[in-house]
mmCIF file of C-alpha atoms and ligand atoms in Angstrom:
data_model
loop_
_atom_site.group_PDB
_atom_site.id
_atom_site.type_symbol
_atom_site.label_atom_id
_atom_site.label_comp_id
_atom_site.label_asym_id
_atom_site.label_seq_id
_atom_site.Cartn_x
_atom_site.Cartn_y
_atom_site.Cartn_z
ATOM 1 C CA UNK A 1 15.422 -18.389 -10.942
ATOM 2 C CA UNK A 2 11.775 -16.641 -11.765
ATOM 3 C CA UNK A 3 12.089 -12.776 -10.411
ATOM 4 C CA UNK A 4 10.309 -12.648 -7.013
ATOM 5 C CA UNK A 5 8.769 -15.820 -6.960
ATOM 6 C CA UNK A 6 10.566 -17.839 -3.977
ATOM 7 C CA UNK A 7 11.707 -15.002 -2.030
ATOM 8 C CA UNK A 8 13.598 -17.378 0.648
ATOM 9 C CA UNK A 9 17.332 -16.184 -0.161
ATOM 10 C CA UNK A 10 16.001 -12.842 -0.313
ATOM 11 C CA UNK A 11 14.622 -13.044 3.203
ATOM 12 C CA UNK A 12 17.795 -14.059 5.053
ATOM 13 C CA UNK A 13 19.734 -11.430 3.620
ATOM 14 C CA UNK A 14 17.143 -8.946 4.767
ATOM 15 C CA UNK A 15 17.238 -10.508 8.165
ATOM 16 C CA UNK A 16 21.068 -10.463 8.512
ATOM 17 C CA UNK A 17 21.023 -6.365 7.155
ATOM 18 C CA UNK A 18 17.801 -5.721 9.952
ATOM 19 C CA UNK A 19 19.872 -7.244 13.104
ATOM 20 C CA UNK A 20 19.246 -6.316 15.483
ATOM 21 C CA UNK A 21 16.211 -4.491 14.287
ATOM 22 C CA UNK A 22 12.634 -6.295 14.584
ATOM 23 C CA UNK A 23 10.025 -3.958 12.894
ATOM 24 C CA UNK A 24 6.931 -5.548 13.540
ATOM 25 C CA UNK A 25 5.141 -3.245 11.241
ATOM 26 C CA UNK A 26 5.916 -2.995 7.570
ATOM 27 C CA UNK A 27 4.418 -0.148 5.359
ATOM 28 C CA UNK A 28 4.433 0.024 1.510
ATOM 29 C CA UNK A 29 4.633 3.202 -0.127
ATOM 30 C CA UNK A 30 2.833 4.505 -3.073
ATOM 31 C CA UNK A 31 3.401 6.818 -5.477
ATOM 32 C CA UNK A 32 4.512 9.873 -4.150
ATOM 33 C CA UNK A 33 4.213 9.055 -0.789
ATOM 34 C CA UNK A 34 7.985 8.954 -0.070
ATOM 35 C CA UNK A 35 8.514 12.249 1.580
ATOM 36 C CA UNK A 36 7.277 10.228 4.990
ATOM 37 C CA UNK A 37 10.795 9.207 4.414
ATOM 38 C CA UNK A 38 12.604 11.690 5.842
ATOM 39 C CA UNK A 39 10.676 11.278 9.086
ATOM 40 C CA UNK A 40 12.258 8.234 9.577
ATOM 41 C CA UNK A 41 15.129 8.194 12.779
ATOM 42 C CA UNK A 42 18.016 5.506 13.086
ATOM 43 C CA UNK A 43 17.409 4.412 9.536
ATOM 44 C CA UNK A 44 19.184 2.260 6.856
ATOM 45 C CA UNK A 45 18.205 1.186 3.778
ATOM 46 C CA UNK A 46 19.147 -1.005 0.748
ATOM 47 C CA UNK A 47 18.320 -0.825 -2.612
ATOM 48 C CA UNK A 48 15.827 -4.073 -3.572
ATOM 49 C CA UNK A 49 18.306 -5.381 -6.390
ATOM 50 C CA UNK A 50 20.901 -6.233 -3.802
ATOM 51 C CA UNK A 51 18.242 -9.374 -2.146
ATOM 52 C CA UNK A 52 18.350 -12.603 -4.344
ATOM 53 C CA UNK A 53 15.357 -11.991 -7.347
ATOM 54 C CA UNK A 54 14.385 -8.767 -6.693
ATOM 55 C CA UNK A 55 14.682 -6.761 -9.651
ATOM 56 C CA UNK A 56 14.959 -2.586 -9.296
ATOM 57 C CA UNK A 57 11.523 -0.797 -9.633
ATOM 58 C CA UNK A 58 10.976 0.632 -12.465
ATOM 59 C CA UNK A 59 7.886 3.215 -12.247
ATOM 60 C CA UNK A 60 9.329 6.899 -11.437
ATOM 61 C CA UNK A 61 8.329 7.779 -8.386
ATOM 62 C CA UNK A 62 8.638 4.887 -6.855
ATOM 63 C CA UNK A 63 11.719 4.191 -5.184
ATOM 64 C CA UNK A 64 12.960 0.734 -4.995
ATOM 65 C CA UNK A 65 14.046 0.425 -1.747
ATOM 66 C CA UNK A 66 13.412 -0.996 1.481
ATOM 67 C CA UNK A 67 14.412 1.438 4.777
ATOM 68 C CA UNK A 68 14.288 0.292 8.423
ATOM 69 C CA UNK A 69 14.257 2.349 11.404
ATOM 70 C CA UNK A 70 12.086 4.093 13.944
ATOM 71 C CA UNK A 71 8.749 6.254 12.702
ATOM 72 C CA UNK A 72 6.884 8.425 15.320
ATOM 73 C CA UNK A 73 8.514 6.040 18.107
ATOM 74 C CA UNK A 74 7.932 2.581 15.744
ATOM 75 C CA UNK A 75 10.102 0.171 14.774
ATOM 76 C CA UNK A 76 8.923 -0.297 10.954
ATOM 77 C CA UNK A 77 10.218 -2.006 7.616
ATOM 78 C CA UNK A 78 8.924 0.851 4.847
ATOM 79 C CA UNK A 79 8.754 -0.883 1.047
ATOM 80 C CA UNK A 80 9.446 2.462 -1.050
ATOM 81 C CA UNK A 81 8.536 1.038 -4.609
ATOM 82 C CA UNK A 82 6.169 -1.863 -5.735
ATOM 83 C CA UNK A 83 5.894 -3.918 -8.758
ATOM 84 C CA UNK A 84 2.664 -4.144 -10.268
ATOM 85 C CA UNK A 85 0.708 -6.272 -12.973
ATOM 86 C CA UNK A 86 1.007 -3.592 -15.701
ATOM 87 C CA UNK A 87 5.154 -3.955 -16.095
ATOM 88 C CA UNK A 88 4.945 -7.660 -16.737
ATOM 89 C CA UNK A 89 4.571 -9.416 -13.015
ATOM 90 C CA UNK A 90 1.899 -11.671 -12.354
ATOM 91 C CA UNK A 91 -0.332 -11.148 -9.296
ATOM 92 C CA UNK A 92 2.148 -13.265 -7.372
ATOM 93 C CA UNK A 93 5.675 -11.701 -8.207
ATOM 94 C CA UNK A 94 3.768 -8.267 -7.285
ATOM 95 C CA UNK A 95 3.146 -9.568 -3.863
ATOM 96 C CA UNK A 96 6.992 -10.079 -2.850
ATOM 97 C CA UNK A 97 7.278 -7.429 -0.599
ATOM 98 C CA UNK A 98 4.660 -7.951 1.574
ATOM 99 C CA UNK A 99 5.846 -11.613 1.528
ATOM 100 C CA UNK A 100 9.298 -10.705 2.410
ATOM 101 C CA UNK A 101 8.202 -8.551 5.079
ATOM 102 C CA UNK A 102 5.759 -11.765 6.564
ATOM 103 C CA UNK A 103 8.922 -14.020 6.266
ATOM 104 C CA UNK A 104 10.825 -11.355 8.314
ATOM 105 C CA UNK A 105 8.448 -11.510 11.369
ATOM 106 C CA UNK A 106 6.145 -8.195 10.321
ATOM 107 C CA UNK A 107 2.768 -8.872 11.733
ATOM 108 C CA UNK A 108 1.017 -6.049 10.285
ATOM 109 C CA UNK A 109 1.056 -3.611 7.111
ATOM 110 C CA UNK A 110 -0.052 -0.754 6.147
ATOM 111 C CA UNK A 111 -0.478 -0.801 2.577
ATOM 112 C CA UNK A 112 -0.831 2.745 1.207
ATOM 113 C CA UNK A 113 -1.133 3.630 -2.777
ATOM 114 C CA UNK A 114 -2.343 6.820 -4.644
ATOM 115 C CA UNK A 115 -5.872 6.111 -6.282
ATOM 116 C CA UNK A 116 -8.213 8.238 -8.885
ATOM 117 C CA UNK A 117 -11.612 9.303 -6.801
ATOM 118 C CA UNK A 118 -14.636 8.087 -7.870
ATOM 119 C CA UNK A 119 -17.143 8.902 -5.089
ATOM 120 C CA UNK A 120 -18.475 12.620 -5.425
ATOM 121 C CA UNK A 121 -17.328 12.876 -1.336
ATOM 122 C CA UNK A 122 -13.802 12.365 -2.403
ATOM 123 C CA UNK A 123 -11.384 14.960 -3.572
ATOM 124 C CA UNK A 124 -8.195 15.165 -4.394
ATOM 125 C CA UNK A 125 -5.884 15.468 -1.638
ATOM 126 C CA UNK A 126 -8.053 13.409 0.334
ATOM 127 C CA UNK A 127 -7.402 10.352 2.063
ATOM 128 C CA UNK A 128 -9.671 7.396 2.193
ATOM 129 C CA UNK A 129 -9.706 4.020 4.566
ATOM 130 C CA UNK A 130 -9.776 1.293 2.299
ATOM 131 C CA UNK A 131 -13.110 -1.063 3.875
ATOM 132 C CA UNK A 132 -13.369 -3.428 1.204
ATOM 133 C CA UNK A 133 -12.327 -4.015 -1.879
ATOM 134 C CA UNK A 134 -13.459 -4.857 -6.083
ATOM 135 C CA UNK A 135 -11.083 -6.831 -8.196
ATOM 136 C CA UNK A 136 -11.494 -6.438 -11.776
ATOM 137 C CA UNK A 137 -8.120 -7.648 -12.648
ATOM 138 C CA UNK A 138 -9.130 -11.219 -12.967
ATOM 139 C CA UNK A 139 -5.989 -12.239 -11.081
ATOM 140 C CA UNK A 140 -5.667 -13.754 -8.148
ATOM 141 C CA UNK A 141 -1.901 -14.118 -6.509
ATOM 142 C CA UNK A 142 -2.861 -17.523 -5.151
ATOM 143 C CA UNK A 143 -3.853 -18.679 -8.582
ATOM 144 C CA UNK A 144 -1.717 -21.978 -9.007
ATOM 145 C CA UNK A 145 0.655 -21.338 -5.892
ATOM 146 C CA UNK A 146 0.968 -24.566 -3.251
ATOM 147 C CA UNK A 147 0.206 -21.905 -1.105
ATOM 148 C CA UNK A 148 -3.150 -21.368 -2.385
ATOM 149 C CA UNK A 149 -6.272 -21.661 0.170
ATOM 150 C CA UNK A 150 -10.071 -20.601 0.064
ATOM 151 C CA UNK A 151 -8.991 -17.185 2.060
ATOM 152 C CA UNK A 152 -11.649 -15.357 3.888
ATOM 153 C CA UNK A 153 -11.552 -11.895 2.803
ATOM 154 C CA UNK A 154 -14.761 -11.265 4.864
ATOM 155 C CA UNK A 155 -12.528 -9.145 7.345
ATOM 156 C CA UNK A 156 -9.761 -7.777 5.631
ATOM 157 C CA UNK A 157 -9.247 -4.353 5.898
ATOM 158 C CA UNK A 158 -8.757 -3.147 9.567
ATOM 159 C CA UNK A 159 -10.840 -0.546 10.006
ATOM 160 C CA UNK A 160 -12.349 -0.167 14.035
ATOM 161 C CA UNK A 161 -10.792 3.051 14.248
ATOM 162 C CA UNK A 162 -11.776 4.785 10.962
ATOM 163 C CA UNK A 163 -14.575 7.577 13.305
ATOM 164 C CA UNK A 164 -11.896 8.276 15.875
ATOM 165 C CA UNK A 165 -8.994 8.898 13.199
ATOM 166 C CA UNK A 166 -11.335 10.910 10.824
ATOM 167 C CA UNK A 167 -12.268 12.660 14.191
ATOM 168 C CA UNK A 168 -8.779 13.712 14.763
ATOM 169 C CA UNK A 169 -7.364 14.478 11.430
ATOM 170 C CA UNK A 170 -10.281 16.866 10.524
ATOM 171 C CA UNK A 171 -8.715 18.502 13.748
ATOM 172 C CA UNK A 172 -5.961 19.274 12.143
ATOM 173 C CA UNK A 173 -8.123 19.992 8.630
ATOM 174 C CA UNK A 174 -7.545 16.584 7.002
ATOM 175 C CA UNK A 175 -9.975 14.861 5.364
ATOM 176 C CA UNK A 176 -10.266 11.023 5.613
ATOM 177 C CA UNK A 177 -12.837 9.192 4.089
ATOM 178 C CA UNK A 178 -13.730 5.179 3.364
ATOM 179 C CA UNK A 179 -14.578 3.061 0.939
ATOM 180 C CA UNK A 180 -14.124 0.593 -1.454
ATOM 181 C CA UNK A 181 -11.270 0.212 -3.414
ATOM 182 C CA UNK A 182 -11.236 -1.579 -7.068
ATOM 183 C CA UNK A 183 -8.257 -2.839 -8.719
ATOM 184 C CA UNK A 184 -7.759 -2.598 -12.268
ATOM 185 C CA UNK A 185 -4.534 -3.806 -14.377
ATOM 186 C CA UNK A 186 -3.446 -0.197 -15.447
ATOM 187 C CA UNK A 187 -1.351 0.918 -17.061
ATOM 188 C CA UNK A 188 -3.601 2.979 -18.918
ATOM 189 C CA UNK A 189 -5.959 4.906 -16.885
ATOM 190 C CA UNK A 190 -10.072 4.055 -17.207
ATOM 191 C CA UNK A 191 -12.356 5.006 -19.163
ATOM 192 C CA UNK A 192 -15.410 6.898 -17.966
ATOM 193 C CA UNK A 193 -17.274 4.150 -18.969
ATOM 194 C CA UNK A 194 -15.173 1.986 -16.641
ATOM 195 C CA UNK A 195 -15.475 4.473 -14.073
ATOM 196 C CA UNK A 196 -19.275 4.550 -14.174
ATOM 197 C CA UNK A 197 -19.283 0.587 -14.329
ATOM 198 C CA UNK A 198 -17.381 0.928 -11.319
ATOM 199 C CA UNK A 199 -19.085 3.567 -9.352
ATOM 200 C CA UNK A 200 -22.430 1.303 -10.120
ATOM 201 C CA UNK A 201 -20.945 -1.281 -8.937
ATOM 202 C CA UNK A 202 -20.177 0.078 -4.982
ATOM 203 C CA UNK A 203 -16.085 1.408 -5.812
ATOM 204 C CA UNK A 204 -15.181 4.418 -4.381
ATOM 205 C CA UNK A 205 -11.932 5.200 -5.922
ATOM 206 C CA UNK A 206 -9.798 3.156 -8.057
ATOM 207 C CA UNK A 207 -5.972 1.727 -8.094
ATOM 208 C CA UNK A 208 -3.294 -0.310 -9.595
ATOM 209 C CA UNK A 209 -2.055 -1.883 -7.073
ATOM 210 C CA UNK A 210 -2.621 -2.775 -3.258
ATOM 211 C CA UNK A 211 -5.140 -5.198 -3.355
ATOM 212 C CA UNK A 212 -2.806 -8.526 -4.348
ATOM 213 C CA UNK A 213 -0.526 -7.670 -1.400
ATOM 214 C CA UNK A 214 -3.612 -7.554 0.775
ATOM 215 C CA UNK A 215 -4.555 -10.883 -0.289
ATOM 216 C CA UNK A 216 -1.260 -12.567 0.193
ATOM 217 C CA UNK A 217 -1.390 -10.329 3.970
ATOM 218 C CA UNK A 218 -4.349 -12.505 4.627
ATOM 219 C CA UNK A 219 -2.897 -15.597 3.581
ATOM 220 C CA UNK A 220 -0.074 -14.975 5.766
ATOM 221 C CA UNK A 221 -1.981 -14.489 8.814
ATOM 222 C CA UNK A 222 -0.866 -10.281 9.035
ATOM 223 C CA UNK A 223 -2.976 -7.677 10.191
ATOM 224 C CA UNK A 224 -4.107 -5.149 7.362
ATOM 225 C CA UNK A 225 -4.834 -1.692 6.813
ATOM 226 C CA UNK A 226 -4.777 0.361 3.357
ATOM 227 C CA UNK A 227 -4.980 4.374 2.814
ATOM 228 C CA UNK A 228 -5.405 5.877 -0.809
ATOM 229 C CA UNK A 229 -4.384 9.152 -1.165
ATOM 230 C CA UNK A 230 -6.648 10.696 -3.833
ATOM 231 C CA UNK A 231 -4.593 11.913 -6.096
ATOM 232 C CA UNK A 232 -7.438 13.203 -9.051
ATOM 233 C CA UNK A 233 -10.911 12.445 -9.762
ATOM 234 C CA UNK A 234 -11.206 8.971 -11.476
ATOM 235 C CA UNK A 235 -11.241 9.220 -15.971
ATOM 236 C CA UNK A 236 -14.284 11.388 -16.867
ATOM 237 C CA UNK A 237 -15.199 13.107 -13.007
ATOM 238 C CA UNK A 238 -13.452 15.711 -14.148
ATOM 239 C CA UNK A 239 -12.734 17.661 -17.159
ATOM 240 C CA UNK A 240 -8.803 17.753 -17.128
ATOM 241 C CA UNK A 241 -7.234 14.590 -18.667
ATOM 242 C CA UNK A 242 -4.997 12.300 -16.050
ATOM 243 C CA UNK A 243 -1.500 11.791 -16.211
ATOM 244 C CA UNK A 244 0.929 10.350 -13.521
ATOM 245 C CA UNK A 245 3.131 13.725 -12.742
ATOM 246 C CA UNK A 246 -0.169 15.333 -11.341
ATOM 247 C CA UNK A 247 -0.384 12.104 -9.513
ATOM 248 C CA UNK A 248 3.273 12.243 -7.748
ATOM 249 C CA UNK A 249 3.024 16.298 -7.326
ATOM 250 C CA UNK A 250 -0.137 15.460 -5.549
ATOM 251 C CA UNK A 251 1.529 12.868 -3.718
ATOM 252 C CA UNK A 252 4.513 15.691 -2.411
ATOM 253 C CA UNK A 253 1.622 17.796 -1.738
ATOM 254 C CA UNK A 254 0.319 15.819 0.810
ATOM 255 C CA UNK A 255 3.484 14.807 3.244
ATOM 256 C CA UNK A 256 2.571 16.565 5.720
ATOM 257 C CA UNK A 257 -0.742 15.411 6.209
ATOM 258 C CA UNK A 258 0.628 11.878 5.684
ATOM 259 C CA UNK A 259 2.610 12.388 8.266
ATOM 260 C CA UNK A 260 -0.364 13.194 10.976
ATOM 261 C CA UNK A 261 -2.554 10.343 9.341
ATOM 262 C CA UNK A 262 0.445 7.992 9.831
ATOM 263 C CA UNK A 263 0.828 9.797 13.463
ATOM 264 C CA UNK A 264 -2.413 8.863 14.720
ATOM 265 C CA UNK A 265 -3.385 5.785 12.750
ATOM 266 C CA UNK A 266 -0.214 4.604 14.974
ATOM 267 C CA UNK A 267 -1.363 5.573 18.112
ATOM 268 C CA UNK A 268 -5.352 3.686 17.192
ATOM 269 C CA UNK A 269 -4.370 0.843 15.194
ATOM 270 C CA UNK A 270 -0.648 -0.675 17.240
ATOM 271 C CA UNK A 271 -1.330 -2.344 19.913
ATOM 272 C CA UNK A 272 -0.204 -0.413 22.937
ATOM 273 C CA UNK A 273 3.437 -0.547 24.065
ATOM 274 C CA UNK A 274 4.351 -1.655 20.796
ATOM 275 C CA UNK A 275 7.714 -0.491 19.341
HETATM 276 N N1 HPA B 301 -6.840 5.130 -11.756
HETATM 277 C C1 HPA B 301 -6.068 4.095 -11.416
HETATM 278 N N2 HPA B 301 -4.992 4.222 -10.642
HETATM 279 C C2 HPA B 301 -4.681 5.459 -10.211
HETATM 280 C C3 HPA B 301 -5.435 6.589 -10.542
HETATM 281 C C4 HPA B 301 -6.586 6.404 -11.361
HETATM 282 O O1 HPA B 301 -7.310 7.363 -11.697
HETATM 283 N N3 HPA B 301 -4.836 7.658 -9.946
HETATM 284 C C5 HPA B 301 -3.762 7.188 -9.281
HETATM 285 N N4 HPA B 301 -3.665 5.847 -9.429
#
């Protein structure tokens, strides 16, 4: 069997472990982000070698588990770990999460991932709406699949509530910001000449991952949202090289303003009444 390509077997055993649980929102984690974790009430969580073809992650700092349980009064199914095109996956296997978690009944995610800022508004620390998005990658995780449609992307990224959330966080002295995210294969970082091409070409920061699952969200009929944490200023913004420890410490940094982004984005996105 192909790792996390038909993710069927894997999706009954995570229904049997969730009983009685029904998370109706499911939220993958990037790098650094984890310390939302331990926000998390009534929880339980398995490790994502123990569901049928999903292999353990292998990037530190990302976990490789999937946790259930209640966050700021939600039921949600948190993905801590990803796979990504740059250990080997193709644009499909990367997407088995967020197909797991449409297979389990999740209607919505909330894809988040750390990303290098491009845009001179962005810093790092910051956090920016994702509102569109640039793939340079080439692949496409419908490429070949019987699943495979002509997906409108013309509405992907929810994003109604971006002026009342940025309203409220810089409140509480947190800045959120939008834009367009581009995808590029990693693993090495950009150049500046990639960045420039880039920044020319309407990105406004730049990731490794995120925008695959976001596809596959579509095609599954899910709602979507994405936040980047900046984590540094894209390859030649800034003087200092890049290199992915600065990336998780920045991630650590910011828990606690993940935690009031996650707070309110809640409270504006969920429909009310929602658990
Ligand atoms: N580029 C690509 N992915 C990233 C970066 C970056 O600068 N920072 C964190 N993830």
């Amino acid at each position: 069997m192909t790792l996390l390509d038909d993710i069927s077997a894997a999706a009954q055993e995570l229904d049997l472990f969730l009983s009685p649980m029904q998370p109706h929102l499911a939220i993958v984690l990037g790098s650094g982000l984890s310390g939302i974790l331990t926000k998390l009430e009534q929880q339980k969580s398995l490790p994502y070698e123990h569901l049928s073809g999903f292999p353990a992650t292998g990037v530190k700092g990302h976990g490789g588990r999937i946790h259930v349980g209640t966050l700021f009064g939600t039921s949600v199914l948190i993905f801590n770990g990803r796979y990504h095109l740059y250990e080997g996956y193709d644009a499909w296997q990367v997407t088995a999460p967020v197909r797991l978690a449409a297979q389990v009944g999740c209607q919505r995610v909330l894809l988040t991932n750390a990303a290098g800022g491009i845009d001179a508004l962005l810093s790092p620390g910051d956090f920016m709406l994702v509102t569109d998005h640039l793939n340079f990658t080439g692949a496409n995780p419908l490429i070949g699949r019987s699943e495979r449609q002509f997906s409108d992307l013309s509405q992907l990224y929810a994003q109604d509530f971006y002026t009342e959330l940025r309203t409220q966080l810089a409140a509480a002295q947190i800045q959120l910001q939008r834009g367009i995210l581009a995808w590029m294969s990693g693993p090495s970082y950009e150049t500046p000449a990639e960045v420039n091409a880039l920044e020319s070409l309407g990105a406004a920061a730049v990731s490794m991952s995120t925008i695959p699952e976001a596809i596959i969200a579509r095609r599954y009929g899910l709602e979507v949202a994405a936040v980047s944490l900046i984590t540094n200023l894209a390859a030649g913004k800034n003087r200092q090289g890049l290199n992915h420890e600065d990336v998780l410490r920045l991630g650590s940094q910011s828990t606690r303003a993940f935690e009031q982004l996650l707070k309110k984005l809640f409270v504006l996105w969920l429909p009310s009444g929602s658990v």
